[in-house]
Amino acid sequence: SGAGEPLAWVVPVPAVPELFTTSDGTFATARALTQPELRLHQTGELSCVLLTMAFAALMAVAALRLNPGVSLRQRTAMCAVLVVAGFLTCAVLLLPSLAFSRSSDSTGSAAPVVIVKHQRIGTLDVTVVRTGAAEGVAPLAGWLRAAGCTIPEAAMPAIAAYAREGWVFVAACLAPGGGSHLEPTPLVMRFASRQPVYPMRLTGAGNGPLGLELCILADGMAAAPGMTAARSSPLGAAGAAPAGSAVPLLHSGMTELAALGGSPAWMTRLTSTLTPAQQRADIALHVGLAVRLRERLYTPEGAYQFGVGVDVGAIVIVIGIVALCVRVCMRQWTSRRVTIALACCAFAGCVSGFLAAQLVPRFHGDVRYGPTPERVQSRAARSMVMESVGDLSALRALIDRERTVEASSYAGLPPEGDQPWGYTLRADEKGDCWVDLYGPAGERTQSEPLYGIGSKKPE
């Protein structure tokens, strides 16, 4: 849409829906709590692996000393070879730079169109319309265009198919005149369906590859054709502290959505990049057995140092050295063969660890080792409390202007909202203004009064 024109979305659903809203951070919280586990560079996790390798080396040395056919000079030389081989193995396995890192890199309304309901929900004007199959797609397309929706010709077959199947269309329009920073209100649609379904045919009309993420609350693990489960975990009890691998249910908006679904016990996050061919059919969701699953993504350093390259390489080396010790203790090998075998164990461990680190799924993007979210929040909250501005609108404008400046107290602070590590500004019934801070699960952790705004003054 051009400047001053309304923005509109059209969503087909199989039955007339209930329409309501939720808090701004509900969907962001669901996405944050079901993100893949990111494995970073953490050398502290290597202690067990290195101790295991040292134990294997000691076994090899003991086996050499038990072999009477090996002279003192030969034993000394072979022990030196063993130490050098172990050192080189650790160096290769712990050197992320050797990895081939993948960089992240207008017609008037026609009579056959029936307006089922119309609601104002936050910043959205929402209208639910339907049409019969006999009238064809032209009246409905004309009504949608008159409502401000741009209907490409490629979408006409999908609209006609939905109309023939008796679906209704939810048109949500973001009306102009609400300010320069007007954002869509989160829209929740609740409708009856014989099978859970995500409408896709209208979205995919004339579309290219599309990245899609779905968070499903159900009584078991959800699955859909062409989509991969990135997270499947039980839901924690509403308001309870997180336990184990359960997804904490501490955010008010997520708690309300879970209650609407009859208090489901499981949460699944499905992801996929759909091809145009896959978008020609709606996505049917199937709920099966509850299976715990969480996708892991590795940085180049993490692929080597956090349980992949090092672990696989160490396992291969340990197996080789233990087998070598057995043969040496049985006095069936000469010193030269032992030396060659030790070198082969080290080489096999390096190669296997290197290949294992290349095969794991990689994280595409930059990892910043900056201040923790708690420190960013605390610093920003102190700045908000101390700012001398006239009202909340002026404070919001100041934060928006300074948030991307590295030297600013608001650097790293996300947009305002009740998402994990977010914040909200509010005025109570007395006119006093507050800043609310939210924790890692979207729960409100603390509230600070803004003394420079409203009627509250420091004592």
GROMACS .gro file of C-alpha atoms in nm:
model
  459
    1SER     CA    1   0.000   0.000   0.000
    2GLY     CA    2   0.111   0.356  -0.063
    3ALA     CA    3   0.144   0.636   0.188
    4GLY     CA    4  -0.185   0.707   0.363
    5GLU     CA    5  -0.347   0.387   0.238
    6PRO     CA    6  -0.469   0.126   0.486
    7LEU     CA    7  -0.275  -0.194   0.539
    8ALA     CA    8  -0.489  -0.505   0.537
    9TRP     CA    9  -0.455  -0.881   0.583
   10VAL     CA   10  -0.695  -1.150   0.468
   11VAL     CA   11  -0.704  -1.487   0.645
   12PRO     CA   12  -0.940  -1.767   0.538
   13VAL     CA   13  -1.071  -1.992   0.817
   14PRO     CA   14  -1.307  -2.292   0.798
   15ALA     CA   15  -1.567  -2.150   1.042
   16VAL     CA   16  -1.677  -1.816   1.185
   17PRO     CA   17  -1.413  -1.735   1.446
   18GLU     CA   18  -1.416  -1.571   1.783
   19LEU     CA   19  -1.195  -1.264   1.766
   20PHE     CA   20  -0.994  -1.116   2.049
   21THR     CA   21  -0.646  -0.992   2.125
   22THR     CA   22  -0.361  -1.084   2.354
   23SER     CA   23  -0.062  -0.901   2.493
   24ASP     CA   24   0.202  -0.771   2.254
   25GLY     CA   25   0.469  -1.012   2.374
   26THR     CA   26   0.273  -1.338   2.361
   27PHE     CA   27   0.392  -1.458   2.022
   28ALA     CA   28   0.746  -1.330   2.079
   29THR     CA   29   0.753  -1.521   2.410
   30ALA     CA   30   0.633  -1.844   2.248
   31ARG     CA   31   0.903  -1.812   1.984
   32ALA     CA   32   1.177  -1.730   2.235
   33LEU     CA   33   1.092  -2.021   2.465
   34THR     CA   34   1.104  -2.272   2.180
   35GLN     CA   35   1.424  -2.154   2.013
   36PRO     CA   36   1.688  -2.415   1.927
   37GLU     CA   37   1.962  -2.469   2.181
   38LEU     CA   38   2.270  -2.277   2.068
   39ARG     CA   39   2.601  -2.442   2.151
   40LEU     CA   40   2.881  -2.189   2.187
   41HIS     CA   41   3.253  -2.203   2.264
   42GLN     CA   42   3.279  -2.335   2.621
   43THR     CA   43   3.616  -2.479   2.715
   44GLY     CA   44   3.497  -2.571   3.064
   45GLU     CA   45   3.307  -2.864   2.916
   46LEU     CA   46   3.629  -3.025   2.792
   47SER     CA   47   3.758  -3.141   3.129
   48CYS     CA   48   3.594  -3.485   3.116
   49VAL     CA   49   3.715  -3.546   2.761
   50LEU     CA   50   4.072  -3.443   2.838
   51LEU     CA   51   4.081  -3.654   3.154
   52THR     CA   52   3.960  -3.953   2.955
   53MET     CA   53   4.231  -3.900   2.695
   54ALA     CA   54   4.494  -3.867   2.971
   55PHE     CA   55   4.375  -4.194   3.125
   56ALA     CA   56   4.402  -4.367   2.789
   57ALA     CA   57   4.755  -4.231   2.748
   58LEU     CA   58   4.855  -4.365   3.090
   59MET     CA   59   4.716  -4.706   2.994
   60ALA     CA   60   4.930  -4.699   2.681
   61VAL     CA   61   5.242  -4.607   2.879
   62ALA     CA   62   5.175  -4.884   3.131
   63ALA     CA   63   5.132  -5.135   2.850
   64LEU     CA   64   5.464  -5.032   2.697
   65ARG     CA   65   5.644  -5.077   3.030
   66LEU     CA   66   5.495  -5.425   3.068
   67ASN     CA   67   5.648  -5.533   2.739
   68PRO     CA   68   5.998  -5.673   2.821
   69GLY     CA   69   6.092  -5.671   2.454
   70VAL     CA   70   6.109  -5.289   2.453
   71SER     CA   71   6.434  -5.126   2.567
   72LEU     CA   72   6.451  -4.819   2.792
   73ARG     CA   73   6.552  -4.594   2.503
   74GLN     CA   74   6.267  -4.726   2.292
   75ARG     CA   75   6.019  -4.678   2.575
   76THR     CA   76   6.134  -4.318   2.625
   77ALA     CA   77   6.105  -4.245   2.254
   78MET     CA   78   5.762  -4.406   2.230
   79CYS     CA   79   5.636  -4.214   2.533
   80ALA     CA   80   5.756  -3.891   2.373
   81VAL     CA   81   5.573  -3.986   2.053
   82LEU     CA   82   5.261  -4.055   2.257
   83VAL     CA   83   5.279  -3.714   2.429
   84VAL     CA   84   5.334  -3.532   2.098
   85ALA     CA   85   5.051  -3.725   1.933
   86GLY     CA   86   4.815  -3.637   2.219
   87PHE     CA   87   4.917  -3.272   2.204
   88LEU     CA   88   4.863  -3.255   1.829
   89THR     CA   89   4.528  -3.427   1.863
   90CYS     CA   90   4.407  -3.173   2.118
   91ALA     CA   91   4.542  -2.885   1.909
   92VAL     CA   92   4.362  -3.000   1.595
   93LEU     CA   93   4.036  -3.078   1.772
   94LEU     CA   94   4.035  -2.748   1.962
   95LEU     CA   95   4.124  -2.525   1.669
   96PRO     CA   96   3.801  -2.380   1.528
   97SER     CA   97   3.984  -2.199   1.249
   98LEU     CA   98   4.037  -2.530   1.071
   99ALA     CA   99   3.664  -2.576   1.027
  100PHE     CA  100   3.506  -2.486   0.696
  101SER     CA  101   3.263  -2.248   0.861
  102ARG     CA  102   2.952  -2.170   0.663
  103SER     CA  103   2.897  -1.796   0.681
  104SER     CA  104   2.560  -1.657   0.755
  105ASP     CA  105   2.577  -1.543   0.508
  106SER     CA  106  -1.161  -0.040  -0.685
  107THR     CA  107  -1.505  -0.201  -0.713
  108GLY     CA  108  -1.797  -0.151  -0.480
  109SER     CA  109  -1.938  -0.421  -0.253
  110ALA     CA  110  -2.171  -0.671  -0.414
  111ALA     CA  111  -2.487  -0.806  -0.254
  112PRO     CA  112  -2.380  -1.176  -0.247
  113VAL     CA  113  -2.109  -1.090   0.008
  114VAL     CA  114  -2.240  -1.132   0.363
  115ILE     CA  115  -2.074  -0.946   0.650
  116VAL     CA  116  -2.085  -1.192   0.939
  117LYS     CA  117  -1.931  -0.966   1.205
  118HIS     CA  118  -1.729  -0.650   1.244
  119GLN     CA  119  -1.508  -0.566   1.543
  120ARG     CA  120  -1.257  -0.301   1.640
  121ILE     CA  121  -0.965  -0.479   1.809
  122GLY     CA  122  -0.690  -0.243   1.916
  123THR     CA  123  -0.544  -0.082   1.604
  124LEU     CA  124  -0.731  -0.321   1.372
  125ASP     CA  125  -1.071  -0.300   1.206
  126VAL     CA  126  -1.164  -0.667   1.163
  127THR     CA  127  -1.447  -0.784   0.937
  128VAL     CA  128  -1.554  -1.144   0.880
  129VAL     CA  129  -1.724  -1.202   0.542
  130ARG     CA  130  -1.851  -1.501   0.347
  131THR     CA  131  -1.995  -1.571   0.005
  132GLY     CA  132  -2.166  -1.867  -0.155
  133ALA     CA  133  -2.008  -2.087  -0.418
  134ALA     CA  134  -2.278  -1.995  -0.672
  135GLU     CA  135  -2.190  -1.626  -0.674
  136GLY     CA  136  -1.830  -1.690  -0.779
  137VAL     CA  137  -1.521  -1.504  -0.666
  138ALA     CA  138  -1.590  -1.167  -0.828
  139PRO     CA  139  -1.821  -1.020  -0.560
  140LEU     CA  140  -1.588  -1.124  -0.279
  141ALA     CA  141  -1.280  -0.992  -0.459
  142GLY     CA  142  -1.461  -0.665  -0.523
  143TRP     CA  143  -1.553  -0.630  -0.157
  144LEU     CA  144  -1.196  -0.704  -0.044
  145ARG     CA  145  -1.057  -0.444  -0.284
  146ALA     CA  146  -1.307  -0.188  -0.159
  147ALA     CA  147  -1.194  -0.266   0.197
  148GLY     CA  148  -0.835  -0.178   0.107
  149CYS     CA  149  -0.696  -0.525   0.029
  150THR     CA  150  -0.476  -0.566  -0.278
  151ILE     CA  151  -0.585  -0.889  -0.448
  152PRO     CA  152  -0.338  -1.022  -0.709
  153GLU     CA  153  -0.477  -1.226  -0.994
  154ALA     CA  154  -0.275  -1.527  -0.878
  155ALA     CA  155  -0.484  -1.534  -0.558
  156MET     CA  156  -0.821  -1.566  -0.737
  157PRO     CA  157  -0.816  -1.949  -0.769
  158ALA     CA  158  -0.739  -1.990  -0.398
  159ILE     CA  159  -1.016  -1.747  -0.297
  160ALA     CA  160  -1.262  -1.930  -0.522
  161ALA     CA  161  -1.162  -2.266  -0.375
  162TYR     CA  162  -1.209  -2.145  -0.019
  163ALA     CA  163  -1.549  -1.997  -0.109
  164ARG     CA  164  -1.663  -2.328  -0.264
  165GLU     CA  165  -1.562  -2.511   0.053
  166GLY     CA  166  -1.768  -2.276   0.270
  167TRP     CA  167  -1.478  -2.100   0.442
  168VAL     CA  168  -1.509  -1.743   0.569
  169PHE     CA  169  -1.257  -1.462   0.527
  170VAL     CA  170  -1.119  -1.246   0.808
  171ALA     CA  171  -1.009  -0.906   0.676
  172ALA     CA  172  -0.804  -0.708   0.929
  173CYS     CA  173  -0.729  -0.349   0.830
  174LEU     CA  174  -0.473  -0.125   0.996
  175ALA     CA  175  -0.642   0.211   0.963
  176PRO     CA  176  -0.427   0.523   0.911
  177GLY     CA  177  -0.429   0.819   1.146
  178GLY     CA  178  -0.298   0.637   1.452
  179GLY     CA  179   0.046   0.796   1.450
  180SER     CA  180   0.373   0.728   1.271
  181HIS     CA  181   0.460   0.426   1.489
  182LEU     CA  182   0.125   0.246   1.464
  183GLU     CA  183   0.174  -0.131   1.496
  184PRO     CA  184  -0.074  -0.413   1.442
  185THR     CA  185  -0.249  -0.542   1.751
  186PRO     CA  186  -0.193  -0.918   1.803
  187LEU     CA  187  -0.503  -1.092   1.670
  188VAL     CA  188  -0.631  -1.423   1.804
  189MET     CA  189  -0.888  -1.624   1.604
  190ARG     CA  190  -1.061  -1.920   1.764
  191PHE     CA  191  -1.267  -2.142   1.533
  192ALA     CA  192  -1.403  -2.496   1.517
  193SER     CA  193  -1.243  -2.746   1.280
  194ARG     CA  194  -1.251  -3.121   1.243
  195GLN     CA  195  -0.872  -3.114   1.212
  196PRO     CA  196  -0.624  -2.847   1.320
  197VAL     CA  197  -0.525  -2.658   1.006
  198TYR     CA  198  -0.303  -2.366   0.911
  199PRO     CA  199  -0.441  -2.188   0.598
  200MET     CA  200  -0.170  -2.164   0.334
  201ARG     CA  201  -0.325  -2.156  -0.014
  202LEU     CA  202  -0.400  -1.784  -0.014
  203THR     CA  203  -0.062  -1.693   0.138
  204GLY     CA  204   0.120  -1.907  -0.118
  205ALA     CA  205  -0.060  -1.767  -0.423
  206GLY     CA  206   0.217  -1.634  -0.648
  207ASN     CA  207   0.464  -1.651  -0.361
  208GLY     CA  208   0.827  -1.768  -0.364
  209PRO     CA  209   0.998  -1.980  -0.095
  210LEU     CA  210   0.852  -1.898   0.247
  211GLY     CA  211   1.004  -1.953   0.590
  212LEU     CA  212   0.733  -2.064   0.832
  213GLU     CA  213   0.737  -2.128   1.208
  214LEU     CA  214   0.439  -2.269   1.398
  215CYS     CA  215   0.406  -2.305   1.776
  216ILE     CA  216   0.138  -2.561   1.863
  217LEU     CA  217  -0.019  -2.621   2.203
  218ALA     CA  218  -0.172  -2.968   2.219
  219ASP     CA  219  -0.187  -3.288   2.425
  220GLY     CA  220   0.106  -3.443   2.239
  221MET     CA  221   0.377  -3.376   1.983
  222ALA     CA  222   0.243  -3.204   1.669
  223ALA     CA  223   0.359  -3.286   1.316
  224ALA     CA  224   0.284  -3.153   0.969
  225PRO     CA  225   0.387  -3.265   0.619
  226GLY     CA  226   0.706  -3.093   0.504
  227MET     CA  227   0.783  -2.938   0.845
  228THR     CA  228   1.050  -3.029   1.099
  229ALA     CA  229   1.001  -3.034   1.476
  230ALA     CA  230   1.258  -2.796   1.626
  231ARG     CA  231   1.122  -2.824   1.981
  232SER     CA  232   0.884  -3.064   2.152
  233SER     CA  233   0.853  -3.031   2.529
  234PRO     CA  234   0.594  -3.053   2.804
  235LEU     CA  235   0.431  -2.735   2.928
  236GLY     CA  236   0.499  -2.637   3.283
  237ALA     CA  237   0.217  -2.563   3.522
  238ALA     CA  238   0.076  -2.212   3.493
  239GLY     CA  239   0.270  -1.978   3.719
  240ALA     CA  240   0.510  -2.249   3.836
  241ALA     CA  241   0.888  -2.224   3.823
  242PRO     CA  242   1.045  -2.404   3.523
  243ALA     CA  243   1.144  -2.765   3.586
  244GLY     CA  244   1.367  -2.977   3.365
  245SER     CA  245   1.301  -2.944   2.992
  246ALA     CA  246   0.944  -2.814   3.039
  247VAL     CA  247   0.848  -2.490   2.866
  248PRO     CA  248   0.770  -2.245   3.150
  249LEU     CA  249   0.416  -2.107   3.144
  250LEU     CA  250   0.476  -1.779   3.326
  251HIS     CA  251   0.372  -1.526   3.062
  252SER     CA  252   0.015  -1.403   3.110
  253GLY     CA  253  -0.071  -1.410   2.740
  254MET     CA  254   0.056  -1.765   2.692
  255THR     CA  255  -0.132  -1.877   3.003
  256GLU     CA  256  -0.456  -1.733   2.860
  257LEU     CA  257  -0.405  -1.905   2.523
  258ALA     CA  258  -0.332  -2.236   2.693
  259ALA     CA  259  -0.653  -2.203   2.895
  260LEU     CA  260  -0.852  -2.144   2.574
  261GLY     CA  261  -0.727  -2.477   2.442
  262GLY     CA  262  -0.837  -2.672   2.747
  263SER     CA  263  -0.499  -2.653   2.927
  264PRO     CA  264  -0.285  -2.856   2.682
  265ALA     CA  265   0.013  -3.042   2.821
  266TRP     CA  266   0.261  -3.016   2.532
  267MET     CA  267   0.420  -2.753   2.308
  268THR     CA  268   0.574  -2.812   1.966
  269ARG     CA  269   0.756  -2.572   1.737
  270LEU     CA  270   0.756  -2.667   1.368
  271THR     CA  271   0.980  -2.497   1.114
  272SER     CA  272   1.028  -2.522   0.740
  273THR     CA  273   1.111  -2.326   0.428
  274LEU     CA  274   0.817  -2.410   0.204
  275THR     CA  275   0.854  -2.422  -0.172
  276PRO     CA  276   0.580  -2.271  -0.393
  277ALA     CA  277   0.452  -2.622  -0.460
  278GLN     CA  278   0.419  -2.695  -0.085
  279GLN     CA  279   0.216  -2.375  -0.040
  280ARG     CA  280  -0.063  -2.489  -0.270
  281ALA     CA  281  -0.229  -2.688   0.009
  282ASP     CA  282  -0.328  -2.598   0.363
  283ILE     CA  283  -0.107  -2.739   0.637
  284ALA     CA  284  -0.291  -3.013   0.827
  285LEU     CA  285  -0.157  -3.064   1.179
  286HIS     CA  286  -0.149  -3.407   1.341
  287VAL     CA  287  -0.103  -3.467   1.713
  288GLY     CA  288   0.068  -3.788   1.819
  289LEU     CA  289   0.266  -3.930   2.108
  290ALA     CA  290   0.448  -3.691   2.338
  291VAL     CA  291   0.818  -3.707   2.247
  292ARG     CA  292   1.079  -3.474   2.395
  293LEU     CA  293   1.296  -3.306   2.133
  294ARG     CA  294   1.505  -2.992   2.104
  295GLU     CA  295   1.705  -2.886   1.801
  296ARG     CA  296   2.067  -2.784   1.855
  297LEU     CA  297   2.260  -2.537   1.646
  298TYR     CA  298   2.638  -2.501   1.672
  299THR     CA  299   2.873  -2.215   1.612
  300PRO     CA  300   3.203  -2.319   1.447
  301GLU     CA  301   3.372  -2.309   1.788
  302GLY     CA  302   3.090  -2.498   1.954
  303ALA     CA  303   3.095  -2.769   1.688
  304TYR     CA  304   3.450  -2.852   1.794
  305GLN     CA  305   3.455  -2.773   2.161
  306PHE     CA  306   3.115  -2.860   2.299
  307GLY     CA  307   3.059  -3.229   2.268
  308VAL     CA  308   3.091  -3.293   1.893
  309GLY     CA  309   3.439  -3.272   1.744
  310VAL     CA  310   3.623  -3.328   2.072
  311ASP     CA  311   3.394  -3.604   2.194
  312VAL     CA  312   3.393  -3.801   1.869
  313GLY     CA  313   3.766  -3.759   1.820
  314ALA     CA  314   3.840  -3.855   2.181
  315ILE     CA  315   3.619  -4.163   2.160
  316VAL     CA  316   3.802  -4.284   1.849
  317ILE     CA  317   4.143  -4.222   2.009
  318VAL     CA  318   4.048  -4.392   2.336
  319ILE     CA  319   3.910  -4.698   2.155
  320GLY     CA  320   4.228  -4.724   1.949
  321ILE     CA  321   4.462  -4.684   2.246
  322VAL     CA  322   4.271  -4.935   2.459
  323ALA     CA  323   4.283  -5.189   2.176
  324LEU     CA  324   4.654  -5.116   2.137
  325CYS     CA  325   4.716  -5.169   2.510
  326VAL     CA  326   4.550  -5.507   2.495
  327ARG     CA  327   4.772  -5.618   2.208
  328VAL     CA  328   5.090  -5.483   2.369
  329CYS     CA  329   5.012  -5.655   2.700
  330MET     CA  330   4.973  -5.978   2.507
  331ARG     CA  331   5.330  -5.912   2.371
  332GLN     CA  332   5.225  -5.956   2.015
  333TRP     CA  333   5.355  -5.625   1.877
  334THR     CA  334   5.702  -5.479   1.840
  335SER     CA  335   5.791  -5.123   1.936
  336ARG     CA  336   5.777  -4.993   1.578
  337ARG     CA  337   5.426  -5.129   1.531
  338VAL     CA  338   5.316  -4.966   1.856
  339THR     CA  339   5.452  -4.631   1.743
  340ILE     CA  340   5.273  -4.656   1.407
  341ALA     CA  341   4.951  -4.763   1.579
  342LEU     CA  342   4.964  -4.465   1.817
  343ALA     CA  343   5.008  -4.228   1.525
  344CYS     CA  344   4.716  -4.392   1.344
  345CYS     CA  345   4.494  -4.352   1.654
  346ALA     CA  346   4.575  -3.980   1.674
  347PHE     CA  347   4.517  -3.931   1.301
  348ALA     CA  348   4.186  -4.123   1.305
  349GLY     CA  349   4.066  -3.917   1.602
  350CYS     CA  350   4.151  -3.589   1.428
  351VAL     CA  351   3.976  -3.686   1.105
  352SER     CA  352   3.664  -3.826   1.274
  353GLY     CA  353   3.631  -3.524   1.504
  354PHE     CA  354   3.678  -3.285   1.212
  355LEU     CA  355   3.412  -3.460   1.000
  356ALA     CA  356   3.167  -3.482   1.291
  357ALA     CA  357   3.201  -3.108   1.353
  358GLN     CA  358   3.118  -3.037   0.988
  359LEU     CA  359   2.802  -3.246   0.983
  360VAL     CA  360   2.616  -3.082   1.271
  361PRO     CA  361   2.356  -2.808   1.196
  362ARG     CA  362   2.519  -2.466   1.204
  363PHE     CA  363   2.401  -2.138   1.348
  364HIS     CA  364   2.388  -1.875   1.071
  365GLY     CA  365   2.452  -1.537   1.223
  366ASP     CA  366   2.676  -1.340   1.452
  367VAL     CA  367   2.712  -1.430   1.819
  368ARG     CA  368   2.769  -1.127   2.037
  369TYR     CA  369   2.943  -1.173   2.368
  370GLY     CA  370   2.819  -0.843   2.508
  371PRO     CA  371   2.642  -0.752   2.834
  372THR     CA  372   2.388  -1.001   2.961
  373PRO     CA  373   2.017  -0.918   2.913
  374GLU     CA  374   1.987  -0.861   3.289
  375ARG     CA  375   2.263  -0.598   3.283
  376VAL     CA  376   2.116  -0.425   2.977
  377GLN     CA  377   1.776  -0.419   3.148
  378SER     CA  378   1.912  -0.287   3.475
  379ARG     CA  379   2.113  -0.014   3.306
  380ALA     CA  380   1.819   0.092   3.089
  381ALA     CA  381   1.578   0.092   3.385
  382ARG     CA  382   1.809   0.321   3.585
  383SER     CA  383   1.828   0.557   3.288
  384MET     CA  384   1.449   0.561   3.248
  385VAL     CA  385   1.402   0.644   3.616
  386MET     CA  386   1.648   0.934   3.592
  387GLU     CA  387   1.532   1.082   3.259
  388SER     CA  388   1.373   1.429   3.285
  389VAL     CA  389   1.105   1.421   3.015
  390GLY     CA  390   0.750   1.547   3.005
  391ASP     CA  391   0.550   1.232   2.948
  392LEU     CA  392   0.567   0.868   2.841
  393SER     CA  393   0.548   0.959   2.472
  394ALA     CA  394   0.860   1.172   2.505
  395LEU     CA  395   1.037   0.892   2.693
  396ARG     CA  396   0.943   0.638   2.425
  397ALA     CA  397   1.073   0.869   2.154
  398LEU     CA  398   1.400   0.913   2.344
  399ILE     CA  399   1.443   0.536   2.389
  400ASP     CA  400   1.367   0.467   2.020
  401ARG     CA  401   1.623   0.728   1.918
  402GLU     CA  402   1.897   0.598   2.147
  403ARG     CA  403   1.836   0.222   2.141
  404THR     CA  404   2.065   0.152   1.845
  405VAL     CA  405   2.351   0.373   1.967
  406GLU     CA  406   2.630   0.156   2.107
  407ALA     CA  407   2.724   0.414   2.372
  408SER     CA  408   2.363   0.455   2.486
  409SER     CA  409   2.226   0.311   2.808
  410TYR     CA  410   1.948   0.161   2.593
  411ALA     CA  411   2.184  -0.030   2.359
  412GLY     CA  412   2.067  -0.388   2.325
  413LEU     CA  413   1.723  -0.314   2.471
  414PRO     CA  414   1.445  -0.474   2.261
  415PRO     CA  415   1.135  -0.281   2.148
  416GLU     CA  416   0.881  -0.217   2.419
  417GLY     CA  417   0.671  -0.523   2.501
  418ASP     CA  418   0.617  -0.798   2.757
  419GLN     CA  419   0.843  -1.047   2.579
  420PRO     CA  420   1.143  -1.215   2.745
  421TRP     CA  421   1.389  -0.954   2.875
  422GLY     CA  422   1.154  -0.679   2.759
  423TYR     CA  423   0.997  -0.383   2.933
  424THR     CA  424   0.672  -0.186   2.929
  425LEU     CA  425   0.589   0.169   3.031
  426ARG     CA  426   0.252   0.239   3.194
  427ALA     CA  427   0.055   0.492   3.395
  428ASP     CA  428  -0.165   0.374   3.682
  429GLU     CA  429  -0.504   0.508   3.788
  430LYS     CA  430  -0.337   0.777   4.002
  431GLY     CA  431  -0.138   0.909   3.709
  432ASP     CA  432   0.193   0.774   3.837
  433CYS     CA  433   0.420   0.621   3.570
  434TRP     CA  434   0.610   0.294   3.599
  435VAL     CA  435   0.853   0.078   3.406
  436ASP     CA  436   0.790  -0.298   3.428
  437LEU     CA  437   1.072  -0.543   3.357
  438TYR     CA  438   1.025  -0.901   3.233
  439GLY     CA  439   1.237  -1.210   3.284
  440PRO     CA  440   1.355  -1.491   3.053
  441ALA     CA  441   1.009  -1.651   3.033
  442GLY     CA  442   0.818  -1.327   2.982
  443GLU     CA  443   0.721  -1.302   3.349
  444ARG     CA  444   0.715  -0.963   3.518
  445THR     CA  445   1.009  -0.948   3.756
  446GLN     CA  446   1.000  -0.594   3.894
  447SER     CA  447   0.843  -0.250   3.861
  448GLU     CA  448   1.021   0.082   3.904
  449PRO     CA  449   0.850   0.422   3.950
  450LEU     CA  450   0.944   0.694   3.702
  451TYR     CA  451   0.983   0.989   3.935
  452GLY     CA  452   1.026   1.247   3.663
  453ILE     CA  453   0.694   1.164   3.497
  454GLY     CA  454   0.345   1.182   3.643
  455SER     CA  455   0.250   1.285   3.995
  456LYS     CA  456   0.492   1.062   4.193
  457LYS     CA  457   0.794   1.247   4.333
  458PRO     CA  458   1.088   1.113   4.530
  459GLU     CA  459   1.062   1.159   4.903
   0.00000   0.00000   0.00000
